[in-house]
Coordinates of C-alpha atoms and ligand atoms in Angstrom, one line a residue:
M263 CA -20.5 -16.6 -21.7
Q264 CA -19.0 -17.9 -18.4
N265 CA -20.8 -18.3 -15.1
L266 CA -18.5 -17.4 -12.3
D267 CA -18.6 -16.7 -8.6
I268 CA -16.4 -13.7 -8.4
T269 CA -14.8 -11.3 -10.9
I270 CA -11.9 -9.2 -9.6
V271 CA -11.1 -6.1 -11.6
G272 CA -7.4 -5.2 -11.1
G273 CA -4.5 -7.5 -10.9
G274 CA -2.3 -5.3 -8.6
S275 CA -1.1 -6.5 -5.1
A276 CA -4.7 -6.3 -3.7
G277 CA -6.5 -8.0 -6.6
L278 CA -4.1 -10.9 -6.9
T279 CA -3.9 -11.4 -3.1
L280 CA -7.7 -11.6 -2.9
A281 CA -7.8 -14.2 -5.7
L282 CA -5.2 -16.3 -3.9
L283 CA -7.1 -16.0 -0.6
L284 CA -10.3 -17.1 -2.2
A285 CA -8.9 -19.8 -4.6
P286 CA -8.8 -22.6 -1.9
L287 CA -12.6 -22.1 -1.3
G288 CA -13.2 -23.7 -4.7
L289 CA -14.9 -20.7 -6.1
Q290 CA -14.8 -19.9 -9.8
I291 CA -12.8 -16.6 -10.0
A292 CA -11.8 -14.3 -12.8
V293 CA -9.1 -11.6 -12.5
V294 CA -9.4 -8.9 -15.2
E295 CA -6.3 -6.8 -15.6
Q296 CA -5.7 -4.1 -18.1
G297 CA -1.9 -4.4 -18.0
A298 CA 0.5 -7.3 -18.8
A299 CA 1.0 -10.4 -16.7
P300 CA 3.8 -10.2 -14.2
T301 CA 7.0 -11.6 -15.7
S302 CA 9.9 -13.2 -14.0
A303 CA 12.1 -10.3 -15.0
E304 CA 14.8 -9.3 -12.5
L305 CA 13.6 -6.9 -9.8
N306 CA 14.7 -3.3 -10.1
Y307 CA 13.3 -1.9 -6.9
Q308 CA 12.0 1.1 -8.8
R309 CA 8.7 0.9 -6.9
V310 CA 8.9 -0.5 -3.4
S311 CA 6.6 -0.7 -0.4
A312 CA 7.4 -1.1 3.3
L313 CA 5.3 -4.0 4.5
N314 CA 4.6 -4.5 8.1
P315 CA 4.7 -7.8 10.0
A316 CA 0.9 -8.1 9.8
S317 CA 1.0 -7.9 5.9
M318 CA 4.0 -10.3 5.9
R319 CA 2.1 -12.8 8.0
L320 CA -0.7 -12.7 5.4
L321 CA 1.6 -13.0 2.4
N322 CA 3.7 -15.8 4.1
H323 CA 0.5 -17.7 4.7
L324 CA -0.1 -17.6 1.0
G325 CA 3.4 -18.8 0.3
V326 CA 4.5 -15.4 -0.9
A327 CA 7.3 -13.0 0.0
D328 CA 9.0 -15.4 2.5
P329 CA 11.3 -13.0 4.3
T330 CA 14.3 -15.3 4.0
M331 CA 14.1 -14.7 0.2
A332 CA 16.3 -12.0 -1.3
Q333 CA 13.3 -10.1 -2.7
A334 CA 12.6 -8.5 0.6
A335 CA 15.0 -6.4 2.6
A336 CA 14.2 -6.7 6.3
Y337 CA 14.7 -3.6 8.5
S338 CA 15.3 -3.9 12.2
S339 CA 15.2 -0.2 13.2
M340 CA 13.4 3.0 12.2
A341 CA 14.7 6.5 12.8
V342 CA 12.5 9.5 12.2
W343 CA 13.7 13.1 12.8
E344 CA 13.0 16.6 11.9
A345 CA 15.6 18.7 9.9
D346 CA 17.2 21.5 11.9
S347 CA 15.6 20.4 15.2
F348 CA 16.4 18.3 18.2
G349 CA 13.3 16.1 17.7
R350 CA 14.1 12.5 16.9
I351 CA 12.4 9.1 17.6
E352 CA 13.8 5.6 17.1
F353 CA 12.2 2.2 17.1
S354 CA 14.1 -1.1 17.2
A355 CA 13.4 -4.7 16.8
D356 CA 13.5 -6.9 19.8
P357 CA 14.7 -10.4 19.0
P358 CA 13.6 -13.2 19.4
Q359 CA 10.0 -12.0 19.7
L360 CA 10.3 -9.3 17.2
P361 CA 13.3 -9.9 14.8
Q362 CA 12.2 -7.3 12.3
L363 CA 10.1 -4.2 12.1
G364 CA 9.2 -4.7 8.5
W365 CA 10.4 -5.5 5.0
I366 CA 11.0 -3.3 1.9
C367 CA 9.5 -5.3 -1.0
D368 CA 9.6 -4.6 -4.7
N369 CA 6.0 -4.1 -5.8
E370 CA 6.4 -6.0 -9.0
G371 CA 8.2 -8.8 -7.1
I372 CA 5.1 -9.3 -4.9
R373 CA 2.9 -9.5 -8.0
Q374 CA 5.3 -12.0 -9.6
Q375 CA 5.1 -14.3 -6.6
L376 CA 1.3 -13.9 -6.2
Y377 CA 0.8 -14.8 -9.8
Q378 CA 3.1 -17.7 -9.6
Q379 CA 1.1 -19.2 -6.7
L380 CA -2.2 -18.4 -8.5
Q381 CA -1.2 -20.5 -11.5
T382 CA -1.4 -23.6 -9.4
H383 CA -5.2 -23.0 -9.0
N384 CA -7.2 -24.1 -12.1
N385 CA -10.4 -22.4 -10.7
V386 CA -8.8 -18.9 -11.2
Q387 CA -8.6 -17.4 -14.7
C388 CA -6.6 -14.3 -15.4
F389 CA -7.4 -12.1 -18.3
F390 CA -4.4 -9.8 -18.9
Q391 CA -4.4 -6.8 -21.3
A392 CA -8.1 -6.9 -21.0
K393 CA -10.4 -4.0 -21.6
I394 CA -13.9 -3.8 -20.1
S395 CA -16.4 -2.7 -22.6
Q396 CA -19.5 -3.1 -20.5
L397 CA -20.2 -3.5 -16.8
A398 CA -23.8 -3.9 -15.5
Q399 CA -25.5 -5.5 -12.6
T400 CA -29.0 -6.8 -11.9
E401 CA -30.4 -8.1 -8.6
R402 CA -29.0 -11.6 -9.4
E403 CA -25.6 -11.1 -11.1
V404 CA -23.0 -8.7 -12.4
L405 CA -22.1 -8.8 -16.1
V406 CA -18.7 -7.8 -17.4
Q407 CA -18.1 -7.8 -21.2
L408 CA -14.5 -7.6 -22.4
A409 CA -13.4 -6.0 -25.6
S410 CA -12.2 -9.5 -26.7
G411 CA -15.9 -10.6 -26.7
D412 CA -15.6 -12.6 -23.5
I413 CA -18.7 -12.2 -21.2
L414 CA -18.3 -12.9 -17.5
L415 CA -21.4 -13.4 -15.2
S416 CA -20.6 -13.4 -11.5
Q417 CA -22.4 -13.2 -8.2
L418 CA -19.9 -10.6 -6.9
L419 CA -17.6 -8.1 -8.6
V420 CA -14.6 -6.6 -6.7
G421 CA -13.1 -3.3 -7.8
A422 CA -9.3 -3.6 -7.0
D423 CA -8.4 -1.3 -9.8
G424 CA -6.4 1.3 -8.0
V425 CA -6.6 5.0 -7.3
N426 CA -8.5 6.0 -10.5
S427 CA -10.8 3.0 -10.2
F428 CA -13.0 2.5 -13.3
V429 CA -15.4 0.3 -11.2
R430 CA -15.8 3.1 -8.5
Q431 CA -16.5 5.7 -11.2
Q432 CA -18.8 3.4 -13.3
Q433 CA -20.9 2.6 -10.2
Q434 CA -20.9 6.3 -9.2
L435 CA -19.7 5.6 -5.7
P436 CA -19.1 9.0 -4.1
L437 CA -15.5 10.1 -3.4
T438 CA -14.0 12.6 -1.0
H439 CA -10.6 13.7 -2.2
W440 CA -8.0 16.5 -1.8
D441 CA -4.8 17.2 -3.4
Y442 CA -1.8 17.2 -1.0
Q443 CA -0.1 19.6 -3.4
Q444 CA 3.0 17.4 -3.2
Q445 CA 4.7 15.0 -5.5
A446 CA 6.6 11.9 -4.3
I447 CA 9.9 11.3 -6.2
V448 CA 11.0 7.7 -6.1
A449 CA 14.3 6.3 -7.2
R450 CA 17.0 3.8 -6.2
I451 CA 20.3 5.2 -4.8
H452 CA 23.7 4.1 -3.8
C453 CA 24.8 5.3 -0.3
Q454 CA 28.3 6.0 0.7
E455 CA 27.7 4.4 4.2
P456 CA 25.9 1.1 4.7
H457 CA 22.3 1.5 5.7
Q458 CA 22.6 -1.2 8.5
G459 CA 19.0 -2.3 8.0
V460 CA 17.6 1.0 9.3
A461 CA 14.6 2.7 7.6
R462 CA 15.1 6.5 7.9
Q463 CA 12.8 9.4 7.4
V464 CA 13.6 13.1 7.8
F465 CA 10.9 15.7 7.9
L466 CA 12.0 18.7 5.8
P467 CA 10.0 22.0 5.7
T468 CA 8.9 21.0 2.2
G469 CA 7.9 17.4 3.0
P470 CA 9.4 14.1 4.2
L471 CA 12.3 12.2 2.6
A472 CA 12.5 8.4 3.3
L473 CA 15.6 6.3 2.8
L474 CA 14.4 2.7 2.7
P475 CA 17.1 -0.1 2.9
L476 CA 17.3 -2.6 0.0
P477 CA 18.9 -6.1 0.1
D478 CA 22.3 -4.6 -1.0
A479 CA 23.9 -3.0 2.1
Q480 CA 24.6 0.2 0.2
Q481 CA 21.5 0.6 -1.8
C482 CA 18.3 2.4 -0.7
S483 CA 15.1 3.3 -2.3
I484 CA 14.0 6.9 -1.7
V485 CA 10.5 8.4 -1.4
W486 CA 11.0 12.1 -1.4
S487 CA 7.6 13.9 -1.0
A488 CA 7.9 17.6 -1.7
D489 CA 5.6 20.5 -2.3
T490 CA 4.8 20.7 -6.0
A491 CA 7.1 23.7 -6.8
R492 CA 10.1 22.1 -5.0
A493 CA 9.4 18.7 -6.5
E494 CA 9.4 20.2 -10.0
Q495 CA 12.7 22.0 -9.2
L496 CA 14.2 18.7 -8.1
L497 CA 13.0 16.8 -11.1
A498 CA 14.5 19.5 -13.4
L499 CA 18.0 19.1 -11.8
D500 CA 20.6 17.0 -13.6
N501 CA 21.8 13.9 -11.8
N502 CA 24.8 15.5 -10.2
A503 CA 22.8 18.5 -8.8
F504 CA 20.0 16.1 -7.7
N505 CA 22.6 13.9 -5.9
Q506 CA 23.9 17.0 -4.1
A507 CA 20.4 18.2 -3.1
L508 CA 19.5 14.7 -1.9
S509 CA 22.7 14.2 0.2
A510 CA 22.1 17.6 1.8
A511 CA 18.4 16.9 2.5
S512 CA 19.3 13.6 4.1
Q513 CA 21.7 15.6 6.4
S514 CA 24.4 13.1 5.3
A515 CA 22.8 10.4 7.3
L516 CA 24.3 7.9 4.9
G517 CA 27.1 10.1 3.5
C518 CA 27.0 11.0 -0.2
L519 CA 24.0 9.6 -2.1
T520 CA 24.0 8.8 -5.8
L521 CA 21.1 7.9 -8.1
T522 CA 21.3 4.5 -9.6
S523 CA 18.0 4.6 -11.4
E524 CA 15.7 7.1 -13.1
R525 CA 13.5 9.3 -11.0
H526 CA 9.7 8.9 -11.2
A527 CA 7.2 11.2 -9.7
F528 CA 3.7 10.6 -8.3
P529 CA 1.3 13.4 -7.5
L530 CA -0.2 12.8 -4.1
T531 CA -3.9 12.9 -3.5
M532 CA -6.0 11.7 -0.6
R533 CA -9.0 9.7 -1.8
Y534 CA -11.7 8.1 0.2
A535 CA -14.9 6.6 -1.2
S536 CA -17.7 7.2 1.2
E537 CA -19.5 4.1 0.0
W538 CA -17.7 0.9 -0.8
V539 CA -20.6 -1.3 -1.7
R540 CA -23.3 -1.0 -4.4
G541 CA -25.5 -4.0 -4.8
R542 CA -23.1 -6.8 -5.9
V543 CA -20.1 -4.5 -6.4
V544 CA -17.6 -3.9 -3.7
L545 CA -14.3 -1.8 -3.5
V546 CA -11.0 -2.7 -1.9
A547 CA -7.6 -1.2 -1.3
D548 CA -6.6 1.9 -3.4
A549 CA -9.9 1.8 -5.2
A550 CA -11.5 2.7 -1.9
H551 CA -8.8 4.8 -0.3
S552 CA -5.4 6.3 -1.0
I553 CA -3.2 8.1 1.6
H554 CA 0.0 10.0 1.8
P555 CA 3.0 7.6 1.6
L556 CA 4.7 9.3 4.6
A557 CA 4.1 6.3 6.9
G558 CA 4.2 3.6 4.2
Q559 CA 0.8 2.2 5.0
G560 CA -1.2 2.2 1.8
M561 CA -0.5 -1.3 0.6
N562 CA -0.6 -2.6 4.2
L563 CA -4.1 -1.2 4.5
G564 CA -5.2 -2.7 1.2
L565 CA -3.9 -6.1 2.0
M566 CA -6.0 -6.0 5.3
D567 CA -9.1 -5.0 3.2
V568 CA -8.8 -8.1 1.0
A569 CA -8.1 -10.4 4.0
A570 CA -11.2 -9.0 5.7
L571 CA -13.3 -9.5 2.6
A572 CA -12.0 -13.1 2.1
Q573 CA -12.8 -13.9 5.8
I574 CA -16.3 -12.6 5.5
I575 CA -16.9 -14.5 2.2
E576 CA -15.5 -17.7 3.8
K577 CA -17.9 -17.4 6.8
Q578 CA -20.8 -16.9 4.4
L579 CA -20.0 -20.1 2.5
Q580 CA -19.4 -22.1 5.7
S581 CA -22.9 -21.1 7.0
G582 CA -24.5 -22.0 3.6
K583 CA -25.3 -18.3 2.8
A584 CA -24.9 -16.5 -0.5
L585 CA -21.5 -14.8 -0.9
A586 CA -22.8 -11.5 -2.0
E587 CA -25.5 -11.1 0.7
P588 CA -25.9 -7.4 1.4
R589 CA -25.6 -7.8 5.1
A590 CA -22.2 -9.5 4.7
L591 CA -20.9 -6.8 2.2
L592 CA -22.1 -4.0 4.5
A593 CA -20.3 -5.7 7.5
Y594 CA -17.1 -5.6 5.4
Q595 CA -17.7 -2.0 4.6
R596 CA -18.2 -1.0 8.2
W597 CA -15.2 -3.0 9.4
R598 CA -12.7 -1.7 6.9
K599 CA -14.0 1.9 6.6
A600 CA -13.4 2.3 10.3
E601 CA -9.8 1.1 9.9
A602 CA -9.2 3.4 6.8
Q603 CA -10.7 6.4 8.5
S604 CA -8.5 5.9 11.5
M605 CA -5.4 5.7 9.3
I606 CA -6.4 8.7 7.2
G607 CA -6.9 10.7 10.4
T608 CA -3.5 9.8 11.7
M609 CA -1.7 10.6 8.4
E610 CA -3.5 14.0 8.2
A611 CA -2.3 14.8 11.8
F612 CA 1.3 13.9 10.9
K613 CA 1.2 15.7 7.5
R614 CA -0.3 18.9 8.9
G615 CA 1.7 18.8 12.1
F616 CA 5.0 18.6 10.3
S617 CA 4.1 21.0 7.5
N618 CA 3.6 24.0 9.8
K619 CA 6.7 26.1 9.7
Q620 CA 6.0 28.4 12.7
P621 CA 9.1 28.4 15.0
A622 CA 7.0 27.9 18.2
L623 CA 5.3 24.8 16.6
K624 CA 8.6 23.5 15.5
L625 CA 9.9 23.7 19.1
L626 CA 6.8 21.9 20.3
R627 CA 7.2 19.2 17.6
G628 CA 10.8 18.7 18.6
A629 CA 9.8 18.3 22.3
G630 CA 6.9 16.1 21.3
L631 CA 9.2 13.7 19.3
L632 CA 11.7 13.5 22.2
L633 CA 8.9 12.9 24.7
A634 CA 7.3 10.2 22.6
D635 CA 10.8 8.6 22.3
K636 CA 11.1 8.5 26.1
L637 CA 7.5 7.6 27.2
P638 CA 7.3 3.8 27.0
G639 CA 3.4 3.7 26.9
L640 CA 3.2 6.1 24.0
K641 CA 6.1 4.6 22.1
Q642 CA 4.6 1.1 22.4
K643 CA 1.3 2.4 20.9
L644 CA 3.2 4.1 18.0
M645 CA 5.2 0.9 17.5
A646 CA 2.0 -1.3 17.5
A647 CA 0.5 0.9 14.8
A648 CA 3.7 0.8 12.7
L649 CA 3.8 -3.0 13.0
G650 CA 0.2 -3.3 11.8
N651 CA -0.7 -4.9 15.2
S652 CA -3.3 -2.4 16.3
G653 CA -6.9 -2.2 15.2
D654 CA -9.3 -5.0 14.3
L655 CA -7.1 -7.4 12.2
P656 CA -8.4 -10.2 10.0
D657 CA -7.7 -13.6 11.5
I658 CA -5.1 -14.5 8.9
A659 CA -2.9 -11.5 9.8
K660 CA -3.2 -11.9 13.6
Y661 CA 0.0 -12.5 15.5
Ligands
FAD840 C1 5.3 7.0 -3.8 C2 4.5 5.9 -3.1 C3 5.1 5.2 -2.1 C4 4.4 4.2 -1.4 N1 5.0 3.5 -0.4 C5 4.3 2.6 0.3 C6 4.8 1.8 1.4 O1 6.0 2.0 1.7 N2 4.1 0.9 2.0 C7 2.8 0.7 1.7 O2 2.1 -0.1 2.4 N3 2.2 1.4 0.7 C8 2.9 2.3 0.0 N4 2.3 3.0 -1.1 C9 0.9 2.6 -1.5 C10 0.9 1.4 -2.4 O3 1.8 1.5 -3.5 C11 -0.5 1.2 -2.8 O4 -1.4 1.3 -1.7 C12 -0.7 -0.2 -3.5 O5 0.2 -0.4 -4.5 C13 -2.1 -0.3 -4.0 O6 -2.4 -1.6 -4.5 P1 -3.7 -1.9 -5.4 O7 -3.6 -3.3 -5.8 O8 -4.9 -1.4 -4.6 O9 -3.6 -0.9 -6.6 P2 -2.6 -0.9 -7.8 O10 -1.3 -1.4 -7.5 O11 -2.7 0.4 -8.5 O12 -3.3 -2.0 -8.8 C14 -4.4 -1.7 -9.5 C15 -4.4 -2.6 -10.8 O13 -5.6 -2.4 -11.5 C16 -5.4 -2.3 -12.8 N5 -6.5 -1.6 -13.5 C17 -6.8 -0.2 -13.3 N6 -7.9 0.1 -14.1 C18 -8.3 -1.1 -14.6 C19 -9.4 -1.4 -15.5 N7 -10.3 -0.5 -15.9 N8 -9.5 -2.7 -15.9 C20 -8.6 -3.6 -15.5 N9 -7.6 -3.4 -14.7 C21 -7.4 -2.1 -14.3 C22 -4.1 -1.6 -12.9 O14 -3.4 -1.8 -14.1 C23 -3.3 -2.2 -11.7 O15 -2.6 -3.3 -12.1 C24 3.0 4.0 -1.7 C25 2.4 4.7 -2.8 C26 3.2 5.7 -3.4 C27 2.5 6.5 -4.5

């Protein structure tokens, strides 16, 4: 039996970042992950995330994902437009104050670097390929028993175990969810034309298609969200037919597009836990909320959750208080629920706004995009949100 301060269930980007944020506080920490440890295998950019400057400030502070390293492809412009319409909006970096708008990072690459940093802290133990056989809490502690026989007793347990969170279900934390009735197809592609560091997204009547620039000037990662029937059709196509459909859907923005990896599909569901805290158990990141990938904000939101929780825990310790005090955990919940709700609201407005196929609404959307592109106040607000600079940021992510 081990007496610890914190057990984190889930060793994805959120769980490992939290462990690394808390490690310098000298706490005894366990990370319990059902999958394998990140390896130093070459990155394949099969699953990527667009990280905004706020997330990158946080990761850089932890010695991870230095933007000068080849693992991350910086993008300096974003172009968003609607197919068969005149509506288009563009955002550009403004050096030297704003050299980049964001970075396309390999998800496994981020985990690799986080894990590498974590190994320098001997107060953090990672249990990989671990199965939880029992989870129970009393007023004083949380007990986790692993199938290996290890027993972990902690003051606080953090559920960072992703969209189908075992911790959330086991603690019966209520969940609001709805099916977007779309699937996101992700793959790596070769582009005939160089991407020039521009992240592109075209809104099609069946859903948005994003072309995200990778370190190679002619490679992109696609996230093609499409209504379920269309997604199934696209998945059933052979590579040649898929390449043709993809090139047409992108409106030849980068010439002919060719698959260079397998396609993987993710059903898209909005999930939002209405309670994130139960006693000594707290949820973070995808375990608490998952949103449509159309604005590439899910991981950014989760990283801000863990930075906020770490900040609150540090303040508790500095003032000599217990780290799992209910008041502190509820302050975390209030803070981050407000941010998640605001993001979910914005995503819904975008998703619904762009999925309505009525010609009059399409005309309004086109005019709205053009207007937003020309009005400096509105454009600045949209830009601040995309850069992760709006809302109540944790100190470590502030500009
Ligand atoms: C198609 C797509 C595109 C996206 N694009 C972007 C983007 O551009 N930008 C962005 O910011 N976000 C993006 N996201 C969202 C982003 O991928 C997620 O928000 C992020 O990966 C969530 O991180 P996490 O650590 O919370 O969860 P996960 O990465 O899911 O990690 C959870 C971990 O918990 C482990 N686990 C689960 N159950 C247990 C258990 N019982 N015991 C132990 N371990 C367990 C899992 O093995 C996993 O390692 C996208 C999502 C999708 C689907």
